[in-house]
C-alpha atoms as one frame of an Amber mdcrd trajectory, in Angstrom:
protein
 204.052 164.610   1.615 203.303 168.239   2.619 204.935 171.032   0.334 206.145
 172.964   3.226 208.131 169.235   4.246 211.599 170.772   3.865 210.487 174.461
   4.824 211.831 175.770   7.964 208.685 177.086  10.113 210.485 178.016  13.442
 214.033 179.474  13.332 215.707 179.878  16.620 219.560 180.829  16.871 220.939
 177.453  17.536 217.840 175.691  15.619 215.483 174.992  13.271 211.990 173.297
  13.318 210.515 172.156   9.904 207.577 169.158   9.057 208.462 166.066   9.148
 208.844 163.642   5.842 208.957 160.171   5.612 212.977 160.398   5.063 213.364
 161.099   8.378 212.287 157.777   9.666 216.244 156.748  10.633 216.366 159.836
  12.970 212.598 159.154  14.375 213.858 155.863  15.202 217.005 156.699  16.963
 215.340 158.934  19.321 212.528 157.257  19.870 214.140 153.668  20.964 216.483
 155.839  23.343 215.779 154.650  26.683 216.020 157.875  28.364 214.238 160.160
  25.787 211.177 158.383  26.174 211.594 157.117  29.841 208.578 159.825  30.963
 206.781 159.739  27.642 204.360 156.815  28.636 204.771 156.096  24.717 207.652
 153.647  25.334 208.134 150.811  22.825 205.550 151.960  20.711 208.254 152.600
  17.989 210.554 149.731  17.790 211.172 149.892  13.989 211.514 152.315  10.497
 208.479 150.789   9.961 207.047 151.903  13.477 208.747 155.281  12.789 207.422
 155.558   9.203 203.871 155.049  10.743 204.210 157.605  13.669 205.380 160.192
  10.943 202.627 159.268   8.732 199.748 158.996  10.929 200.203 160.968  13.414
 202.566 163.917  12.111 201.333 164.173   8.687 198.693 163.818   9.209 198.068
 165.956  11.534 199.383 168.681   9.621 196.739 168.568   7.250 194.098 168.050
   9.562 195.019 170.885  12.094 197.446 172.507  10.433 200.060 171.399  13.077
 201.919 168.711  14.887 205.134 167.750  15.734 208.002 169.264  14.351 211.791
 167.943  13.138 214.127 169.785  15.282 217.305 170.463  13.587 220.834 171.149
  15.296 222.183 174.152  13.322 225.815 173.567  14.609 225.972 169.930  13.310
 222.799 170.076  10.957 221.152 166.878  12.995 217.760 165.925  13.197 217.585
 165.629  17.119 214.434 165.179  18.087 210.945 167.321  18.097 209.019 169.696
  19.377 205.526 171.148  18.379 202.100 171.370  18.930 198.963 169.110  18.710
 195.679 168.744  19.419 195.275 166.185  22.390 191.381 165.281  23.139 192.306
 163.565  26.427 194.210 166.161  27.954 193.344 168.534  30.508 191.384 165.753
  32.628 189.236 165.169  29.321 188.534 168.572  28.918 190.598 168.567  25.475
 193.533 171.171  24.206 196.439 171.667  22.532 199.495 169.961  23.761 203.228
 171.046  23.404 205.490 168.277  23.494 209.220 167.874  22.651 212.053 165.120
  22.670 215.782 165.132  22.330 218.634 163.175  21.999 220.678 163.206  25.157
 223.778 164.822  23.616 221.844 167.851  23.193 220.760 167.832  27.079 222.002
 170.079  29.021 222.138 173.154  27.069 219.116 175.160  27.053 217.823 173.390
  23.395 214.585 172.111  24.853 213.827 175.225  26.842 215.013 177.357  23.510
 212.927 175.273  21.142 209.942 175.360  23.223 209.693 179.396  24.134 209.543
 179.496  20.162 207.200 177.315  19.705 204.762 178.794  21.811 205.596 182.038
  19.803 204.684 180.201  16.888 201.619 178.486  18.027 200.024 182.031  19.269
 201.745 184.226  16.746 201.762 182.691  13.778 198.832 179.700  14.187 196.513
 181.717  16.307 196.639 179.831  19.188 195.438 181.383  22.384 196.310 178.173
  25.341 198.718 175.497  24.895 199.310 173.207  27.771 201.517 170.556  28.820
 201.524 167.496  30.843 204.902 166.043  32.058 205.030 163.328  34.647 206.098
 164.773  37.922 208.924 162.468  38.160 210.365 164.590  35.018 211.486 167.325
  36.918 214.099 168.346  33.969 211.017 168.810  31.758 208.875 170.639  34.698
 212.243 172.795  34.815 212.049 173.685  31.080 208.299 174.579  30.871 208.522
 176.888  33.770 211.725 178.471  31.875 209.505 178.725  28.728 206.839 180.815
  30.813 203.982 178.318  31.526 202.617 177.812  34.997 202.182 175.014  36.756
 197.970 174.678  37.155 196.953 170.990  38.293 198.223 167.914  39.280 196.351
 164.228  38.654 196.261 161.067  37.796 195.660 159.488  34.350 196.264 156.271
  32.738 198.347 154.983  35.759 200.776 158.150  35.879 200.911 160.939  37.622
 200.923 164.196  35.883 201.467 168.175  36.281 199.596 169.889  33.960 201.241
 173.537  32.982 199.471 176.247  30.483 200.413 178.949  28.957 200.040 182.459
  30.937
């Protein structure tokens, strides 16, 4: 487990983004089996018990973190105190047509839609990710029947820079201006 596990990284004023620990397999589960969080995610199914979410966390989060220094982050409702979904960074070596980058990416729990959460959480992770980590471009693919999520990157400042095809979806590919 990282030491900086139950440090808050990103502070926004209606949230909080930390790492990820292996306690927070329940809420990894619950937003990950939700039908309509990860209806555009092309990830669907892949996490269909604590184990499964216990893996992803482990694997792929964790690990990542010490590998890159970065990955997905817990986001955390301040008004209830809820673990609600994530958002963060992470390197992606098939994005970008091949060409490689780092990818923002976020979930939530459909109570929180509606709000301004995702595009909140995102603007300051991108402030993070250049800020704080250095990072000069961060794009983002969203499948361009997720016009909510098209909605929020635009909000967030990224542009809109290609469209294409890629493992059987369509895609929009936005980067950072």
């Amino acid at each position: 487990m990282s030491e900086l596990s139950n440090t808050t990284l990103i502070d926004t004023p209606r949230l909080q983004m930390r790492e990820f620990t292996l306690d927070d397999a329940d809420a990894v589960l619950a937003f990950s089996i939700h039908p309509e969080v990860v209806r555009y995610t092309g990830d669907a199914g892949k996490v269909n018990s604590l184990e499964d979410a216990k893996r992803v966390i482990k694997d792929y989060w964790l690990a990542g973190y010490r590998e890159h220094g970065f990955a997905r982050y817990a986001l955390i409702c301040k008004q209830d105190n809820q673990l609600i979904g994530f958002c963060g960074i992470k390197y992606e070596p098939h994005l970008n047509r091949g060409a490689g980058g780092i990818d923002i990416g976020y979930r939530m729990l459909p109570d929180y839609w509606g709000q301004g959460l995702a595009t909140e959480a995102v603007k300051a992770c991108l402030d993070y990710a250049h800020s704080t980590l250095g990072v000069e471009k961060v794009y983002a693919e969203v499948m361009v029947e997720n016009s909510a999520s098209s909605k929020v990157l635009l909000k967030a400042g990224m542009r809109h820079i290609d469209s294409y095809q890629d493992d059987g979806y369509q895609l929009y590919l936005y980067e950072t201006c």
